[in-house]
PDB file of C-alpha atoms in Angstrom:
ATOM      1  CA  ASP O  57    -195.761 -16.401  11.030  1.00 62.00           C
ATOM      2  CA  ALA O  58    -198.867 -14.993   9.691  1.00 63.00           C
ATOM      3  CA  LYS O  59    -199.353 -14.457   6.325  1.00 87.00           C
ATOM      4  CA  THR O  60    -200.088 -11.235   4.548  1.00 94.00           C
ATOM      5  CA  THR O  61    -202.113  -9.832   1.903  1.00 95.00           C
ATOM      6  CA  GLN O  62    -201.754  -6.765  -0.294  1.00 97.00           C
ATOM      7  CA  PRO O  63    -202.450  -5.000  -2.931  1.00 97.00           C
ATOM      8  CA  PRO O  64    -199.494  -5.316  -6.302  1.00 96.00           C
ATOM      9  CA  SER O  65    -199.950  -2.576  -6.975  1.00 97.00           C
ATOM     10  CA  MET O  66    -200.890   1.039  -6.448  1.00 97.00           C
ATOM     11  CA  ASP O  67    -200.525   4.787  -7.569  1.00 96.00           C
ATOM     12  CA  CYS O  68    -200.617   7.919  -5.932  1.00 95.00           C
ATOM     13  CA  ALA O  69    -200.501  11.450  -7.007  1.00 96.00           C
ATOM     14  CA  GLU O  70    -197.559  13.703  -5.240  1.00 97.00           C
ATOM     15  CA  GLY O  71    -198.529  15.775  -1.942  1.00 96.00           C
ATOM     16  CA  ARG O  72    -201.456  13.134  -1.519  1.00 96.00           C
ATOM     17  CA  ALA O  73    -201.688  10.783   1.565  1.00 97.00           C
ATOM     18  CA  ALA O  74    -200.599   7.039   0.514  1.00 97.00           C
ATOM     19  CA  ASN O  75    -202.887   4.505   2.371  1.00 98.00           C
ATOM     20  CA  LEU O  76    -201.308   1.458   2.140  1.00 98.00           C
ATOM     21  CA  PRO O  77    -203.540  -1.442   2.746  1.00 98.00           C
ATOM     22  CA  CYS O  78    -202.751  -4.615   4.544  1.00 97.00           C
ATOM     23  CA  ASN O  79    -204.667  -8.489   5.506  1.00 97.00           C
ATOM     24  CA  HIS O  80    -203.316 -10.134   8.210  1.00 95.00           C
ATOM     25  CA  SER O  81    -206.536 -11.861   9.086  1.00 94.00           C
ATOM     26  CA  THR O  82    -204.340 -15.600  10.658  1.00 91.00           C
ATOM     27  CA  ILE O  83    -202.631 -13.260  13.303  1.00 91.00           C
ATOM     28  CA  SER O  84    -201.489 -14.389  16.908  1.00 88.00           C
ATOM     29  CA  GLY O  85    -201.855 -11.755  19.903  1.00 87.00           C
ATOM     30  CA  ASN O  86    -197.852 -11.813  20.236  1.00 85.00           C
ATOM     31  CA  GLU O  87    -197.655 -10.819  16.701  1.00 87.00           C
ATOM     32  CA  TYR O  88    -196.419  -7.112  15.823  1.00 90.00           C
ATOM     33  CA  VAL O  89    -197.227  -5.609  12.326  1.00 93.00           C
ATOM     34  CA  TYR O  90    -194.067  -4.132  10.693  1.00 92.00           C
ATOM     35  CA  TRP O  91    -193.526  -2.479   7.424  1.00 95.00           C
ATOM     36  CA  TYR O  92    -190.295  -2.025   5.410  1.00 96.00           C
ATOM     37  CA  ARG O  93    -190.259  -0.795   2.480  1.00 97.00           C
ATOM     38  CA  GLN O  94    -187.280  -1.266  -0.160  1.00 97.00           C
ATOM     39  CA  ILE O  95    -186.643   1.960  -3.466  1.00 96.00           C
ATOM     40  CA  HIS O  96    -185.174   0.468  -6.559  1.00 93.00           C
ATOM     41  CA  SER O  97    -181.331  -0.966  -5.619  1.00 91.00           C
ATOM     42  CA  GLN O  98    -181.300  -0.158  -1.990  1.00 94.00           C
ATOM     43  CA  GLY O  99    -181.762  -3.107   0.521  1.00 95.00           C
ATOM     44  CA  PRO O 100    -185.646  -2.586   2.911  1.00 95.00           C
ATOM     45  CA  GLN O 101    -185.722   0.077   5.077  1.00 95.00           C
ATOM     46  CA  TYR O 102    -187.670   0.236   8.288  1.00 93.00           C
ATOM     47  CA  ILE O 103    -190.690   1.840   8.635  1.00 96.00           C
ATOM     48  CA  ILE O 104    -192.797   1.483  11.522  1.00 95.00           C
ATOM     49  CA  HIS O 105    -194.244  -1.518  13.206  1.00 92.00           C
ATOM     50  CA  GLY O 106    -197.203  -1.563  15.915  1.00 93.00           C
ATOM     51  CA  LEU O 107    -198.871  -4.606  18.102  1.00 92.00           C
ATOM     52  CA  LYS O 108    -202.717  -3.107  19.260  1.00 92.00           C
ATOM     53  CA  ASN O 109    -202.604   0.746  18.700  1.00 87.00           C
ATOM     54  CA  ASN O 110    -202.263   2.686  16.253  1.00 94.00           C
ATOM     55  CA  GLU O 111    -198.739   4.170  15.683  1.00 96.00           C
ATOM     56  CA  THR O 112    -196.881   7.293  13.802  1.00 97.00           C
ATOM     57  CA  ASN O 113    -193.396   8.604  13.845  1.00 96.00           C
ATOM     58  CA  GLU O 114    -191.628  10.729  11.187  1.00 95.00           C
ATOM     59  CA  MET O 115    -191.985   8.819   8.573  1.00 94.00           C
ATOM     60  CA  ALA O 116    -195.257   7.388   8.355  1.00 97.00           C
ATOM     61  CA  SER O 117    -199.003   6.126  10.739  1.00 98.00           C
ATOM     62  CA  LEU O 118    -200.192   2.782  11.089  1.00 98.00           C
ATOM     63  CA  ILE O 119    -203.358   2.238  11.752  1.00 98.00           C
ATOM     64  CA  ILE O 120    -204.938  -1.276  13.401  1.00 97.00           C
ATOM     65  CA  THR O 121    -207.664  -2.492  13.207  1.00 96.00           C
ATOM     66  CA  GLU O 122    -209.278  -3.278  17.018  1.00 95.00           C
ATOM     67  CA  ASP O 123    -209.424  -7.356  15.586  1.00 95.00           C
ATOM     68  CA  ARG O 124    -206.431  -6.585  14.468  1.00 95.00           C
ATOM     69  CA  LYS O 125    -207.174  -8.755  11.064  1.00 95.00           C
ATOM     70  CA  SER O 126    -205.899  -5.661   9.087  1.00 96.00           C
ATOM     71  CA  SER O 127    -203.746  -2.405   9.088  1.00 97.00           C
ATOM     72  CA  THR O 128    -203.120   0.515   6.308  1.00 98.00           C
ATOM     73  CA  LEU O 129    -199.372   2.733   6.427  1.00 98.00           C
ATOM     74  CA  ILE O 130    -200.315   5.872   5.638  1.00 98.00           C
ATOM     75  CA  LEU O 131    -197.798   8.279   3.940  1.00 97.00           C
ATOM     76  CA  PRO O 132    -199.125  11.488   4.599  1.00 96.00           C
ATOM     77  CA  HIS O 133    -197.962  13.849   1.743  1.00 95.00           C
ATOM     78  CA  ALA O 134    -196.322  11.389  -0.572  1.00 96.00           C
ATOM     79  CA  THR O 135    -193.564  12.587  -2.594  1.00 97.00           C
ATOM     80  CA  LEU O 136    -191.630  10.797  -6.274  1.00 97.00           C
ATOM     81  CA  ARG O 137    -188.911   9.700  -2.997  1.00 96.00           C
ATOM     82  CA  ASP O 138    -191.704   7.263  -1.792  1.00 97.00           C
ATOM     83  CA  THR O 139    -191.840   5.390  -4.536  1.00 98.00           C
ATOM     84  CA  ALA O 140    -190.711   1.958  -3.506  1.00 98.00           C
ATOM     85  CA  VAL O 141    -191.708  -1.717  -2.708  1.00 97.00           C
ATOM     86  CA  TYR O 142    -193.259  -1.536   0.300  1.00 98.00           C
ATOM     87  CA  TYR O 143    -193.695  -4.452   2.679  1.00 97.00           C
ATOM     88  CA  CYS O 144    -196.097  -5.375   5.703  1.00 96.00           C
ATOM     89  CA  ILE O 145    -194.493  -8.000   7.828  1.00 93.00           C
ATOM     90  CA  VAL O 146    -195.960 -10.634  10.781  1.00 90.00           C
ATOM     91  CA  ARG O 147    -193.852 -11.565  13.367  1.00 84.00           C
ATOM     92  CA  VAL O 148    -193.620 -12.485  16.588  1.00 75.00           C
ATOM     93  CA  ALA O 149    -192.016 -10.008  19.113  1.00 66.00           C
ATOM     94  CA  GLY O 150    -188.511 -11.600  20.961  1.00 63.00           C
ATOM     95  CA  ASN O 151    -184.596 -12.258  19.948  1.00 55.00           C
ATOM     96  CA  ASP O 152    -184.953 -14.239  16.926  1.00 61.00           C
ATOM     97  CA  TYR O 153    -185.499 -10.841  14.277  1.00 63.00           C
ATOM     98  CA  LYS O 154    -186.809 -13.424  11.636  1.00 74.00           C
ATOM     99  CA  LEU O 155    -188.285 -11.261   8.881  1.00 81.00           C
ATOM    100  CA  SER O 156    -190.753 -13.318   6.492  1.00 85.00           C
ATOM    101  CA  PHE O 157    -191.310 -10.970   3.088  1.00 90.00           C
ATOM    102  CA  GLY O 158    -193.875 -11.657   0.471  1.00 90.00           C
ATOM    103  CA  ALA O 159    -194.364  -9.796  -2.877  1.00 91.00           C
ATOM    104  CA  GLY O 160    -195.119  -6.539  -1.217  1.00 95.00           C
ATOM    105  CA  THR O 161    -197.100  -3.793  -2.590  1.00 97.00           C
ATOM    106  CA  THR O 162    -195.430  -1.561  -5.601  1.00 97.00           C
ATOM    107  CA  VAL O 163    -195.916   2.074  -4.812  1.00 98.00           C
ATOM    108  CA  THR O 164    -195.783   4.577  -7.621  1.00 98.00           C
ATOM    109  CA  VAL O 165    -195.906   8.580  -6.848  1.00 97.00           C
ATOM    110  CA  ARG O 166    -196.647   9.935  -9.860  1.00 96.00           C
ATOM    111  CA  ALA O 167    -196.277  14.042  -9.734  1.00 94.00           C
TER     112      ALA O 167
ATOM    113  CA  GLU E 132    -174.146   5.901  12.795  1.00 63.00           C
ATOM    114  CA  ALA E 133    -172.326   3.836   9.767  1.00 80.00           C
ATOM    115  CA  GLY E 134    -175.072   1.917   8.180  1.00 94.00           C
ATOM    116  CA  VAL E 135    -174.745  -1.541   6.995  1.00 96.00           C
ATOM    117  CA  ALA E 136    -171.601  -2.404   4.485  1.00 97.00           C
ATOM    118  CA  GLN E 137    -171.472  -4.812   1.855  1.00 98.00           C
ATOM    119  CA  SER E 138    -168.984  -5.740  -1.088  1.00 97.00           C
ATOM    120  CA  PRO E 139    -168.587  -6.206  -3.709  1.00 97.00           C
ATOM    121  CA  ARG E 140    -171.737  -4.291  -4.853  1.00 97.00           C
ATOM    122  CA  TYR E 141    -171.820  -6.073  -8.348  1.00 97.00           C
ATOM    123  CA  LYS E 142    -170.240  -9.374  -9.263  1.00 98.00           C
ATOM    124  CA  ILE E 143    -170.821 -11.311 -12.922  1.00 98.00           C
ATOM    125  CA  ILE E 144    -169.622 -14.823 -12.421  1.00 98.00           C
ATOM    126  CA  GLU E 145    -169.638 -17.759 -14.993  1.00 98.00           C
ATOM    127  CA  LYS E 146    -171.831 -21.072 -13.648  1.00 97.00           C
ATOM    128  CA  ARG E 147    -169.804 -23.354 -11.908  1.00 97.00           C
ATOM    129  CA  GLN E 148    -167.824 -20.985 -10.646  1.00 98.00           C
ATOM    130  CA  SER E 149    -167.332 -19.906  -6.853  1.00 98.00           C
ATOM    131  CA  VAL E 150    -167.776 -16.376  -5.520  1.00 98.00           C
ATOM    132  CA  ALA E 151    -167.651 -14.952  -1.823  1.00 98.00           C
ATOM    133  CA  PHE E 152    -169.737 -11.649  -0.633  1.00 98.00           C
ATOM    134  CA  TRP E 153    -168.594  -9.724   3.226  1.00 98.00           C
ATOM    135  CA  CYS E 154    -170.559  -8.162   5.011  1.00 98.00           C
ATOM    136  CA  ASN E 155    -169.752  -5.616   7.947  1.00 97.00           C
ATOM    137  CA  PRO E 156    -172.917  -4.936  10.593  1.00 95.00           C
ATOM    138  CA  ILE E 157    -173.361  -1.844  12.377  1.00 94.00           C
ATOM    139  CA  SER E 158    -171.374  -1.691  15.309  1.00 92.00           C
ATOM    140  CA  GLY E 159    -172.721  -3.457  18.129  1.00 89.00           C
ATOM    141  CA  HIS E 160    -175.272  -4.921  16.772  1.00 90.00           C
ATOM    142  CA  ALA E 161    -174.786  -9.238  17.415  1.00 88.00           C
ATOM    143  CA  THR E 162    -177.638 -10.118  14.726  1.00 89.00           C
ATOM    144  CA  LEU E 163    -176.753 -10.904  11.586  1.00 92.00           C
ATOM    145  CA  TYR E 164    -178.782 -12.195   8.458  1.00 93.00           C
ATOM    146  CA  TRP E 165    -178.009 -13.097   4.922  1.00 96.00           C
ATOM    147  CA  TYR E 166    -180.921 -13.048   2.403  1.00 96.00           C
ATOM    148  CA  GLN E 167    -181.360 -13.977  -1.106  1.00 97.00           C
ATOM    149  CA  GLN E 168    -183.515 -12.009  -3.611  1.00 97.00           C
ATOM    150  CA  ILE E 169    -184.208 -12.741  -6.213  1.00 96.00           C
ATOM    151  CA  LEU E 170    -186.198 -10.070  -9.441  1.00 94.00           C
ATOM    152  CA  GLY E 171    -189.465  -9.539  -8.641  1.00 91.00           C
ATOM    153  CA  GLN E 172    -189.588 -11.612  -5.675  1.00 93.00           C
ATOM    154  CA  GLY E 173    -189.303 -10.471  -1.536  1.00 93.00           C
ATOM    155  CA  PRO E 174    -186.258 -10.784   0.487  1.00 94.00           C
ATOM    156  CA  LYS E 175    -185.549 -15.050   0.949  1.00 94.00           C
ATOM    157  CA  LEU E 176    -183.741 -15.465   4.860  1.00 92.00           C
ATOM    158  CA  LEU E 177    -180.791 -17.538   4.220  1.00 96.00           C
ATOM    159  CA  ILE E 178    -178.504 -17.221   7.209  1.00 94.00           C
ATOM    160  CA  GLN E 179    -179.107 -16.066  10.782  1.00 91.00           C
ATOM    161  CA  PHE E 180    -176.104 -15.798  13.448  1.00 91.00           C
ATOM    162  CA  GLN E 181    -176.347 -14.503  16.538  1.00 88.00           C
ATOM    163  CA  ASN E 182    -172.839 -13.411  17.274  1.00 88.00           C
ATOM    164  CA  ASN E 183    -170.896 -16.386  15.569  1.00 86.00           C
ATOM    165  CA  GLY E 184    -173.156 -18.763  16.550  1.00 90.00           C
ATOM    166  CA  VAL E 185    -175.845 -19.921  13.659  1.00 91.00           C
ATOM    167  CA  VAL E 186    -179.841 -19.264  14.491  1.00 87.00           C
ATOM    168  CA  ASP E 187    -181.108 -20.482  12.013  1.00 88.00           C
ATOM    169  CA  ASP E 188    -179.746 -22.060   8.614  1.00 93.00           C
ATOM    170  CA  SER E 189    -182.818 -23.690   7.306  1.00 92.00           C
ATOM    171  CA  GLN E 190    -182.944 -22.164   4.521  1.00 92.00           C
ATOM    172  CA  LEU E 191    -179.397 -22.051   2.860  1.00 96.00           C
ATOM    173  CA  PRO E 192    -178.321 -24.685   0.469  1.00 95.00           C
ATOM    174  CA  LYS E 193    -175.649 -25.921   2.715  1.00 95.00           C
ATOM    175  CA  ASP E 194    -174.557 -28.545  -0.258  1.00 96.00           C
ATOM    176  CA  ARG E 195    -173.488 -24.910  -2.316  1.00 97.00           C
ATOM    177  CA  PHE E 196    -173.938 -22.598   0.173  1.00 98.00           C
ATOM    178  CA  SER E 197    -172.119 -21.259   3.418  1.00 98.00           C
ATOM    179  CA  ALA E 198    -171.172 -18.814   5.879  1.00 97.00           C
ATOM    180  CA  GLU E 199    -169.071 -17.995   8.469  1.00 96.00           C
ATOM    181  CA  ARG E 200    -169.363 -15.401  11.185  1.00 94.00           C
ATOM    182  CA  LEU E 201    -165.948 -16.038  12.992  1.00 82.00           C
ATOM    183  CA  LYS E 202    -165.548 -13.095  15.323  1.00 86.00           C
ATOM    184  CA  GLY E 203    -168.575 -12.293  15.453  1.00 84.00           C
ATOM    185  CA  VAL E 204    -168.365  -9.288  13.617  1.00 92.00           C
ATOM    186  CA  ASP E 205    -168.267  -9.468   9.975  1.00 95.00           C
ATOM    187  CA  SER E 206    -169.512 -12.019   7.529  1.00 97.00           C
ATOM    188  CA  THR E 207    -168.869 -14.131   4.736  1.00 98.00           C
ATOM    189  CA  LEU E 208    -171.572 -15.984   2.477  1.00 98.00           C
ATOM    190  CA  LYS E 209    -169.622 -17.803  -0.422  1.00 98.00           C
ATOM    191  CA  ILE E 210    -171.306 -19.506  -2.971  1.00 98.00           C
ATOM    192  CA  GLN E 211    -169.423 -23.193  -5.043  1.00 97.00           C
ATOM    193  CA  PRO E 212    -170.439 -24.093  -7.480  1.00 97.00           C
ATOM    194  CA  ALA E 213    -172.719 -20.864  -8.817  1.00 97.00           C
ATOM    195  CA  LYS E 214    -175.851 -22.452 -10.645  1.00 97.00           C
ATOM    196  CA  LEU E 215    -177.412 -19.744 -12.788  1.00 98.00           C
ATOM    197  CA  GLU E 216    -180.499 -19.659 -10.414  1.00 97.00           C
ATOM    198  CA  ASP E 217    -178.431 -18.613  -7.894  1.00 98.00           C
ATOM    199  CA  SER E 218    -178.513 -15.103 -10.063  1.00 98.00           C
ATOM    200  CA  ALA E 219    -179.731 -12.404  -7.462  1.00 98.00           C
ATOM    201  CA  VAL E 220    -179.469  -9.793  -5.009  1.00 98.00           C
ATOM    202  CA  TYR E 221    -177.636 -10.659  -1.885  1.00 98.00           C
ATOM    203  CA  LEU E 222    -178.289  -8.392   0.993  1.00 98.00           C
ATOM    204  CA  CYS E 223    -176.993  -8.259   4.414  1.00 97.00           C
ATOM    205  CA  ALA E 224    -179.017  -7.181   7.658  1.00 94.00           C
ATOM    206  CA  SER E 225    -177.931  -6.626  11.427  1.00 92.00           C
ATOM    207  CA  SER E 226    -180.055  -6.301  14.263  1.00 88.00           C
ATOM    208  CA  ARG E 227    -179.813  -5.114  18.202  1.00 84.00           C
ATOM    209  CA  LEU E 228    -179.785  -8.861  20.195  1.00 66.00           C
ATOM    210  CA  LEU E 229    -182.593  -8.154  22.671  1.00 48.00           C
ATOM    211  CA  GLY E 230    -185.842  -6.635  22.030  1.00 48.00           C
ATOM    212  CA  ASN E 231    -188.290  -5.923  19.569  1.00 50.00           C
ATOM    213  CA  THR E 232    -186.433  -3.812  16.785  1.00 66.00           C
ATOM    214  CA  GLU E 233    -185.769  -3.390  13.562  1.00 83.00           C
ATOM    215  CA  ALA E 234    -182.921  -4.851  11.483  1.00 88.00           C
ATOM    216  CA  PHE E 235    -180.962  -2.482   9.073  1.00 92.00           C
ATOM    217  CA  PHE E 236    -179.956  -3.824   5.703  1.00 95.00           C
ATOM    218  CA  GLY E 237    -177.271  -3.318   3.418  1.00 96.00           C
ATOM    219  CA  GLN E 238    -177.410  -2.149  -0.403  1.00 96.00           C
ATOM    220  CA  GLY E 239    -176.762  -5.734  -1.291  1.00 97.00           C
ATOM    221  CA  THR E 240    -174.482  -7.341  -3.676  1.00 98.00           C
ATOM    222  CA  ARG E 241    -175.856  -7.869  -7.496  1.00 97.00           C
ATOM    223  CA  LEU E 242    -174.600 -11.062  -8.768  1.00 98.00           C
ATOM    224  CA  THR E 243    -174.799 -12.335 -11.772  1.00 98.00           C
ATOM    225  CA  VAL E 244    -174.169 -16.229 -13.070  1.00 98.00           C
ATOM    226  CA  VAL E 245    -173.628 -16.572 -16.718  1.00 98.00           C
TER     227      VAL E 245
END
């Protein structure tokens, strides 16, 4: 699976949009971009995934560049409960659901 | 639907002792994973089951770690004997067999080896 690069940490203000970047310059055509987050003392939680097109769900939006070498996770209105470590992962689709986690980005939402 | 259940939540043992963790995945999920998460790092896959068969155990330290999923439902992970460096959170996750779907994680078991 392709490797990803994320900033180690970032702060954002409560109520504002949080934009989390991820670089995956070696991504292959059949690899998806996944985002998970891990709130303190909990297991990772799925947020969203995408292949080429931008995706949106009730939690977040995922913007993937046209060349697919980077993506941005957008939390539209960050709350204090969004404070967590956010992991950007790329993986090949299929039955083998192996997630390779990096160090992620520690996001702190401040009041 | 009920989530992935793990027990115990916390465990403290002395080095060279043995320990076992239990996981009950979401009903109907054929694929089960055990991850190890050392403090400050992302989770690392130890072993992956599909039903009761092992799909990938390449990162499992087989001299001391073992795992089983006898009836294709719940699973146990054992460490014998434990070392100080085994102190970590052990996470269980499950997912449906087919398709590009998400994995659901339990809260994990925090192991401290002293």
